[in-house]
């Protein structure tokens, strides 16, 4: 029963979504994958190497808690839109495949972001109790353990936004004069 606590499938879907799937066989987006791996690790490492501190951990805790809920709410909206595209698939089986793929990708990114926001909140609470200096700032390994997933959440969110916009513009047939998906 412990498998229910392991987010392996969630992260596998998130990792697979970091691909260019416009072709028949998806091609991994290695640059994005490397950036999503190295940037958070470097940020966490910098916290340790340069002695960084999180001076207002309470504010950060509030922020990641709000993000966790916000990402879940956004996922609900994405899920609803995906259901509509699935229903329209009978009439347009291939026409909206890119939009369905964009929503599927974004759904996995939002759920990973929500999950990691919750994990970050738990680590931050532990850090606030075990890894603070005399001023109450989280520091050292605890700070690194908070910063690394928080940076990953930020990057994943930034990856999701353009996909959301693309799906929105295409699904809602935004005029070419107003849509960033059209050049000219």
XYZ file of N, CA and C in Angstrom, residues 46 95 111 116 134 167:
18
model
N 24.596 26.648 -3.784
C 25.022 28.016 -3.446
C 24.593 28.395 -2.032
N -7.039 17.230 -35.581
C -6.891 18.681 -35.660
C -6.410 19.308 -34.362
N 0.807 19.478 -11.559
C 0.719 18.544 -10.435
C 2.078 18.337 -9.775
N 5.614 19.353 -5.257
C 6.881 19.876 -4.737
C 6.670 21.093 -3.839
N 20.328 32.291 15.168
C 19.788 33.029 16.314
C 18.721 34.048 15.920
N -2.249 26.567 -25.909
C -3.508 25.822 -25.908
C -4.699 26.768 -25.856
